[in-house]
Amino acid sequence: MKRLLRKLCDASFLKFILVGVVNTVFGTAIMFILYNWLHFGYWVSSAANYILGSVLSYCLNKTFTFKNKQSAKKTVFYFAMHITLCYLIAYGAAKPLVRIAFSGLDTAWRDQISMAAGMCFFILLNYIGQRFIVFHEKNGSPSMH
């Protein structure tokens, strides 16, 4: 267990957190502006966060966090699939869990709490997948091969 924690919490983890802070501020602003000011719904607002934020995340994590040397052709597909899966799992789980836990609140509040909870789930899933699958170089290609 100690070995696993040491492997997870190295310099790449700290860089991932730094990139995540920048990306989270960027994406969260987009999400809540779309939801609260432009009155887009839950799914459109949260999806816009991850579509636009993912472009920024890919560039920063590939070059800065994981210093991945593979061509974009080899990593963009895996990154897009990974982000999509993380998004669907995290936000798909957050919405019903928050609806149950906060049933006394109105829909707008539950949706915003769901979006915040979805972000937390997403961060955890995203780091693990980017670190060990998308940008993990093994024989010059992502380890999914």
C-alpha atoms as an extended CHARMM CRD file, in Angstrom:
* protein
*
       145  EXT
         1         1  MET       CA              0.0000000000        0.0000000000        0.0000000000  PROA      1               0.0000000000
         2         2  LYS       CA              2.8310000000        2.3880000000        0.8920000000  PROA      2               0.0000000000
         3         3  ARG       CA              4.5180000000        1.6540000000       -2.4230000000  PROA      3               0.0000000000
         4         4  LEU       CA              1.3250000000        2.3800000000       -4.3470000000  PROA      4               0.0000000000
         5         5  LEU       CA              0.8200000000        5.6890000000       -2.5240000000  PROA      5               0.0000000000
         6         6  ARG       CA              4.4350000000        6.6770000000       -3.1930000000  PROA      6               0.0000000000
         7         7  LYS       CA              4.0030000000        5.8590000000       -6.8850000000  PROA      7               0.0000000000
         8         8  LEU       CA              0.7760000000        7.8860000000       -7.0900000000  PROA      8               0.0000000000
         9         9  CYS       CA              2.0700000000       10.9040000000       -5.1430000000  PROA      9               0.0000000000
        10        10  ASP       CA              5.2170000000       11.8470000000       -7.0340000000  PROA      10              0.0000000000
        11        11  ALA       CA              6.1730000000       14.9870000000       -8.9820000000  PROA      11              0.0000000000
        12        12  SER       CA              3.6840000000       14.1830000000      -11.7540000000  PROA      12              0.0000000000
        13        13  PHE       CA              0.8890000000       14.1850000000       -9.1860000000  PROA      13              0.0000000000
        14        14  LEU       CA              1.8460000000       17.6720000000       -7.9880000000  PROA      14              0.0000000000
        15        15  LYS       CA              2.0460000000       18.9270000000      -11.5770000000  PROA      15              0.0000000000
        16        16  PHE       CA             -1.3110000000       17.3050000000      -12.3230000000  PROA      16              0.0000000000
        17        17  ILE       CA             -2.8150000000       19.1430000000       -9.3350000000  PROA      17              0.0000000000
        18        18  LEU       CA             -1.3570000000       22.4670000000      -10.5500000000  PROA      18              0.0000000000
        19        19  VAL       CA             -2.6940000000       21.9190000000      -14.0770000000  PROA      19              0.0000000000
        20        20  GLY       CA             -5.9610000000       20.8060000000      -12.5080000000  PROA      20              0.0000000000
        21        21  VAL       CA             -6.3040000000       24.0280000000      -10.5330000000  PROA      21              0.0000000000
        22        22  VAL       CA             -5.8510000000       26.1090000000      -13.6930000000  PROA      22              0.0000000000
        23        23  ASN       CA             -8.1510000000       23.8460000000      -15.6750000000  PROA      23              0.0000000000
        24        24  THR       CA            -10.7540000000       23.7030000000      -12.8840000000  PROA      24              0.0000000000
        25        25  VAL       CA            -10.9720000000       27.4830000000      -12.5890000000  PROA      25              0.0000000000
        26        26  PHE       CA            -11.3120000000       27.7410000000      -16.3640000000  PROA      26              0.0000000000
        27        27  GLY       CA            -13.8830000000       24.9400000000      -16.7050000000  PROA      27              0.0000000000
        28        28  THR       CA            -15.8820000000       25.8040000000      -13.5960000000  PROA      28              0.0000000000
        29        29  ALA       CA            -16.2670000000       29.3900000000      -14.7530000000  PROA      29              0.0000000000
        30        30  ILE       CA            -17.5750000000       28.1560000000      -18.1010000000  PROA      30              0.0000000000
        31        31  MET       CA            -19.9420000000       25.6630000000      -16.4760000000  PROA      31              0.0000000000
        32        32  PHE       CA            -21.5270000000       28.0110000000      -13.9480000000  PROA      32              0.0000000000
        33        33  ILE       CA            -21.7330000000       30.9530000000      -16.3650000000  PROA      33              0.0000000000
        34        34  LEU       CA            -23.5720000000       28.7480000000      -18.8570000000  PROA      34              0.0000000000
        35        35  TYR       CA            -25.8810000000       27.3510000000      -16.1680000000  PROA      35              0.0000000000
        36        36  ASN       CA            -26.6220000000       30.4840000000      -14.1190000000  PROA      36              0.0000000000
        37        37  TRP       CA            -26.3080000000       33.3930000000      -16.5420000000  PROA      37              0.0000000000
        38        38  LEU       CA            -27.0980000000       31.8640000000      -19.9200000000  PROA      38              0.0000000000
        39        39  HSD       CA            -29.6020000000       29.3280000000      -18.5070000000  PROA      39              0.0000000000
        40        40  PHE       CA            -28.2700000000       26.2460000000      -20.2340000000  PROA      40              0.0000000000
        41        41  GLY       CA            -29.1730000000       22.9780000000      -18.5250000000  PROA      41              0.0000000000
        42        42  TYR       CA            -27.1420000000       20.6130000000      -16.3470000000  PROA      42              0.0000000000
        43        43  TRP       CA            -25.7970000000       18.3850000000      -19.1100000000  PROA      43              0.0000000000
        44        44  VAL       CA            -24.9360000000       21.1590000000      -21.5900000000  PROA      44              0.0000000000
        45        45  SER       CA            -23.2100000000       23.2640000000      -18.9180000000  PROA      45              0.0000000000
        46        46  SER       CA            -21.1750000000       20.4020000000      -17.4630000000  PROA      46              0.0000000000
        47        47  ALA       CA            -20.3300000000       18.9970000000      -20.9080000000  PROA      47              0.0000000000
        48        48  ALA       CA            -19.0780000000       22.3980000000      -22.1190000000  PROA      48              0.0000000000
        49        49  ASN       CA            -16.8140000000       22.5020000000      -19.0870000000  PROA      49              0.0000000000
        50        50  TYR       CA            -15.2160000000       19.2080000000      -20.0410000000  PROA      50              0.0000000000
        51        51  ILE       CA            -15.0930000000       19.6850000000      -23.7870000000  PROA      51              0.0000000000
        52        52  LEU       CA            -13.3490000000       23.0660000000      -23.5520000000  PROA      52              0.0000000000
        53        53  GLY       CA            -11.4010000000       22.1940000000      -20.4190000000  PROA      53              0.0000000000
        54        54  SER       CA            -10.2040000000       18.9460000000      -21.9790000000  PROA      54              0.0000000000
        55        55  VAL       CA             -8.4100000000       20.7580000000      -24.7700000000  PROA      55              0.0000000000
        56        56  LEU       CA             -6.4860000000       22.7870000000      -22.1990000000  PROA      56              0.0000000000
        57        57  SER       CA             -5.9260000000       19.7260000000      -19.9980000000  PROA      57              0.0000000000
        58        58  TYR       CA             -4.6000000000       17.6000000000      -22.8740000000  PROA      58              0.0000000000
        59        59  CYS       CA             -2.0450000000       20.1870000000      -23.9190000000  PROA      59              0.0000000000
        60        60  LEU       CA             -0.7960000000       20.9440000000      -20.4100000000  PROA      60              0.0000000000
        61        61  ASN       CA             -0.7320000000       17.3570000000      -19.1430000000  PROA      61              0.0000000000
        62        62  LYS       CA              0.9150000000       15.9270000000      -22.2550000000  PROA      62              0.0000000000
        63        63  THR       CA              3.7190000000       18.4910000000      -22.3210000000  PROA      63              0.0000000000
        64        64  PHE       CA              4.1150000000       19.6970000000      -18.7280000000  PROA      64              0.0000000000
        65        65  THR       CA              2.8080000000       17.0310000000      -16.3530000000  PROA      65              0.0000000000
        66        66  PHE       CA              3.7650000000       13.7550000000      -18.0030000000  PROA      66              0.0000000000
        67        67  LYS       CA              6.2810000000       15.0560000000      -20.5970000000  PROA      67              0.0000000000
        68        68  ASN       CA              4.8720000000       12.5680000000      -23.0660000000  PROA      68              0.0000000000
        69        69  LYS       CA              6.8490000000       12.3500000000      -26.3210000000  PROA      69              0.0000000000
        70        70  GLN       CA              4.3380000000       10.3830000000      -28.3540000000  PROA      70              0.0000000000
        71        71  SER       CA              2.6550000000       11.9850000000      -31.3230000000  PROA      71              0.0000000000
        72        72  ALA       CA             -0.7670000000       13.4900000000      -30.7800000000  PROA      72              0.0000000000
        73        73  LYS       CA             -2.1620000000       10.8630000000      -33.1660000000  PROA      73              0.0000000000
        74        74  LYS       CA             -1.3330000000        8.1920000000      -30.6050000000  PROA      74              0.0000000000
        75        75  THR       CA             -2.6860000000        9.9560000000      -27.5390000000  PROA      75              0.0000000000
        76        76  VAL       CA             -5.6070000000       12.1710000000      -28.6070000000  PROA      76              0.0000000000
        77        77  PHE       CA             -7.9560000000        9.2370000000      -29.2060000000  PROA      77              0.0000000000
        78        78  TYR       CA             -7.1660000000        7.6210000000      -25.8410000000  PROA      78              0.0000000000
        79        79  PHE       CA             -7.4200000000       10.9630000000      -24.0880000000  PROA      79              0.0000000000
        80        80  ALA       CA            -10.8150000000       11.7360000000      -25.6600000000  PROA      80              0.0000000000
        81        81  MET       CA            -12.1620000000        8.2760000000      -24.8160000000  PROA      81              0.0000000000
        82        82  HSD       CA            -10.8190000000        8.5150000000      -21.2710000000  PROA      82              0.0000000000
        83        83  ILE       CA            -12.2790000000       11.9930000000      -20.6490000000  PROA      83              0.0000000000
        84        84  THR       CA            -15.6440000000       10.9020000000      -22.0510000000  PROA      84              0.0000000000
        85        85  LEU       CA            -15.7650000000        7.8050000000      -19.8670000000  PROA      85              0.0000000000
        86        86  CYS       CA            -14.7030000000        9.7510000000      -16.7410000000  PROA      86              0.0000000000
        87        87  TYR       CA            -17.3190000000       12.4170000000      -17.4630000000  PROA      87              0.0000000000
        88        88  LEU       CA            -20.1540000000        9.9260000000      -17.9320000000  PROA      88              0.0000000000
        89        89  ILE       CA            -19.2310000000        7.9230000000      -14.8270000000  PROA      89              0.0000000000
        90        90  ALA       CA            -18.5800000000       10.9180000000      -12.5510000000  PROA      90              0.0000000000
        91        91  TYR       CA            -21.5240000000       13.0880000000      -13.5410000000  PROA      91              0.0000000000
        92        92  GLY       CA            -23.8180000000       10.1430000000      -14.1180000000  PROA      92              0.0000000000
        93        93  ALA       CA            -23.1860000000        8.9620000000      -10.5480000000  PROA      93              0.0000000000
        94        94  ALA       CA            -23.2330000000       12.4230000000       -8.9460000000  PROA      94              0.0000000000
        95        95  LYS       CA            -26.6780000000       13.4510000000      -10.1500000000  PROA      95              0.0000000000
        96        96  PRO       CA            -28.7260000000       10.5870000000       -8.6320000000  PROA      96              0.0000000000
        97        97  LEU       CA            -26.6230000000       10.4790000000       -5.4460000000  PROA      97              0.0000000000
        98        98  VAL       CA            -27.1070000000       14.2010000000       -4.8230000000  PROA      98              0.0000000000
        99        99  ARG       CA            -30.7960000000       13.9820000000       -5.7450000000  PROA      99              0.0000000000
       100       100  ILE       CA            -31.2240000000       11.3670000000       -2.9940000000  PROA      100             0.0000000000
       101       101  ALA       CA            -28.9740000000       13.0730000000       -0.4230000000  PROA      101             0.0000000000
       102       102  PHE       CA            -30.4170000000       16.5550000000       -0.9550000000  PROA      102             0.0000000000
       103       103  SER       CA            -34.0210000000       15.7550000000       -1.8540000000  PROA      103             0.0000000000
       104       104  GLY       CA            -35.2890000000       18.7570000000        0.1370000000  PROA      104             0.0000000000
       105       105  LEU       CA            -33.5210000000       21.3010000000       -2.0730000000  PROA      105             0.0000000000
       106       106  ASP       CA            -34.8880000000       22.6880000000       -5.3030000000  PROA      106             0.0000000000
       107       107  THR       CA            -33.5780000000       21.4350000000       -8.6410000000  PROA      107             0.0000000000
       108       108  ALA       CA            -31.2050000000       24.3450000000       -9.3070000000  PROA      108             0.0000000000
       109       109  TRP       CA            -29.3800000000       23.8030000000       -6.0060000000  PROA      109             0.0000000000
       110       110  ARG       CA            -29.2550000000       20.0270000000       -6.4590000000  PROA      110             0.0000000000
       111       111  ASP       CA            -27.8740000000       20.4490000000       -9.9810000000  PROA      111             0.0000000000
       112       112  GLN       CA            -25.1200000000       22.7690000000       -8.7740000000  PROA      112             0.0000000000
       113       113  ILE       CA            -24.1770000000       20.4350000000       -5.9100000000  PROA      113             0.0000000000
       114       114  SER       CA            -24.2240000000       17.5630000000       -8.4240000000  PROA      114             0.0000000000
       115       115  MET       CA            -21.8840000000       19.4580000000      -10.7360000000  PROA      115             0.0000000000
       116       116  ALA       CA            -19.4580000000       20.1140000000       -7.8600000000  PROA      116             0.0000000000
       117       117  ALA       CA            -19.5970000000       16.4690000000       -6.7350000000  PROA      117             0.0000000000
       118       118  GLY       CA            -19.1460000000       15.3140000000      -10.3330000000  PROA      118             0.0000000000
       119       119  MET       CA            -16.0230000000       17.4570000000      -10.5750000000  PROA      119             0.0000000000
       120       120  CYS       CA            -14.5370000000       15.7190000000       -7.5170000000  PROA      120             0.0000000000
       121       121  PHE       CA            -15.2740000000       12.2340000000       -8.8460000000  PROA      121             0.0000000000
       122       122  PHE       CA            -13.9310000000       13.2400000000      -12.2390000000  PROA      122             0.0000000000
       123       123  ILE       CA            -10.5920000000       14.5080000000      -10.8660000000  PROA      123             0.0000000000
       124       124  LEU       CA             -9.8200000000       11.2090000000       -9.1670000000  PROA      124             0.0000000000
       125       125  LEU       CA            -10.7590000000        9.0540000000      -12.1510000000  PROA      125             0.0000000000
       126       126  ASN       CA             -9.0100000000       11.4020000000      -14.5640000000  PROA      126             0.0000000000
       127       127  TYR       CA             -5.6240000000       11.3960000000      -12.8250000000  PROA      127             0.0000000000
       128       128  ILE       CA             -5.4830000000        7.6260000000      -12.5390000000  PROA      128             0.0000000000
       129       129  GLY       CA             -6.3950000000        7.1450000000      -16.1990000000  PROA      129             0.0000000000
       130       130  GLN       CA             -4.0960000000        9.8240000000      -17.6000000000  PROA      130             0.0000000000
       131       131  ARG       CA             -1.1690000000        8.6990000000      -15.4870000000  PROA      131             0.0000000000
       132       132  PHE       CA             -1.4180000000        4.9700000000      -16.0240000000  PROA      132             0.0000000000
       133       133  ILE       CA             -3.1480000000        4.6440000000      -19.3870000000  PROA      133             0.0000000000
       134       134  VAL       CA             -3.2630000000        7.7010000000      -21.6590000000  PROA      134             0.0000000000
       135       135  PHE       CA              0.2040000000        9.1810000000      -21.1160000000  PROA      135             0.0000000000
       136       136  HSD       CA              1.9720000000        6.1000000000      -19.7900000000  PROA      136             0.0000000000
       137       137  GLU       CA              4.7410000000        5.2590000000      -22.2210000000  PROA      137             0.0000000000
       138       138  LYS       CA              5.5040000000        1.6080000000      -22.6140000000  PROA      138             0.0000000000
       139       139  ASN       CA              7.4480000000        0.7050000000      -25.7350000000  PROA      139             0.0000000000
       140       140  GLY       CA              6.5480000000        4.0970000000      -27.2090000000  PROA      140             0.0000000000
       141       141  SER       CA              2.7690000000        3.7930000000      -27.0290000000  PROA      141             0.0000000000
       142       142  PRO       CA             -0.0250000000        4.1950000000      -24.4830000000  PROA      142             0.0000000000
       143       143  SER       CA             -0.3420000000        1.1420000000      -22.2410000000  PROA      143             0.0000000000
       144       144  MET       CA             -3.8460000000        0.4390000000      -23.6020000000  PROA      144             0.0000000000
       145       145  HSD       CA             -2.2710000000       -1.1590000000      -26.6720000000  PROA      145             0.0000000000
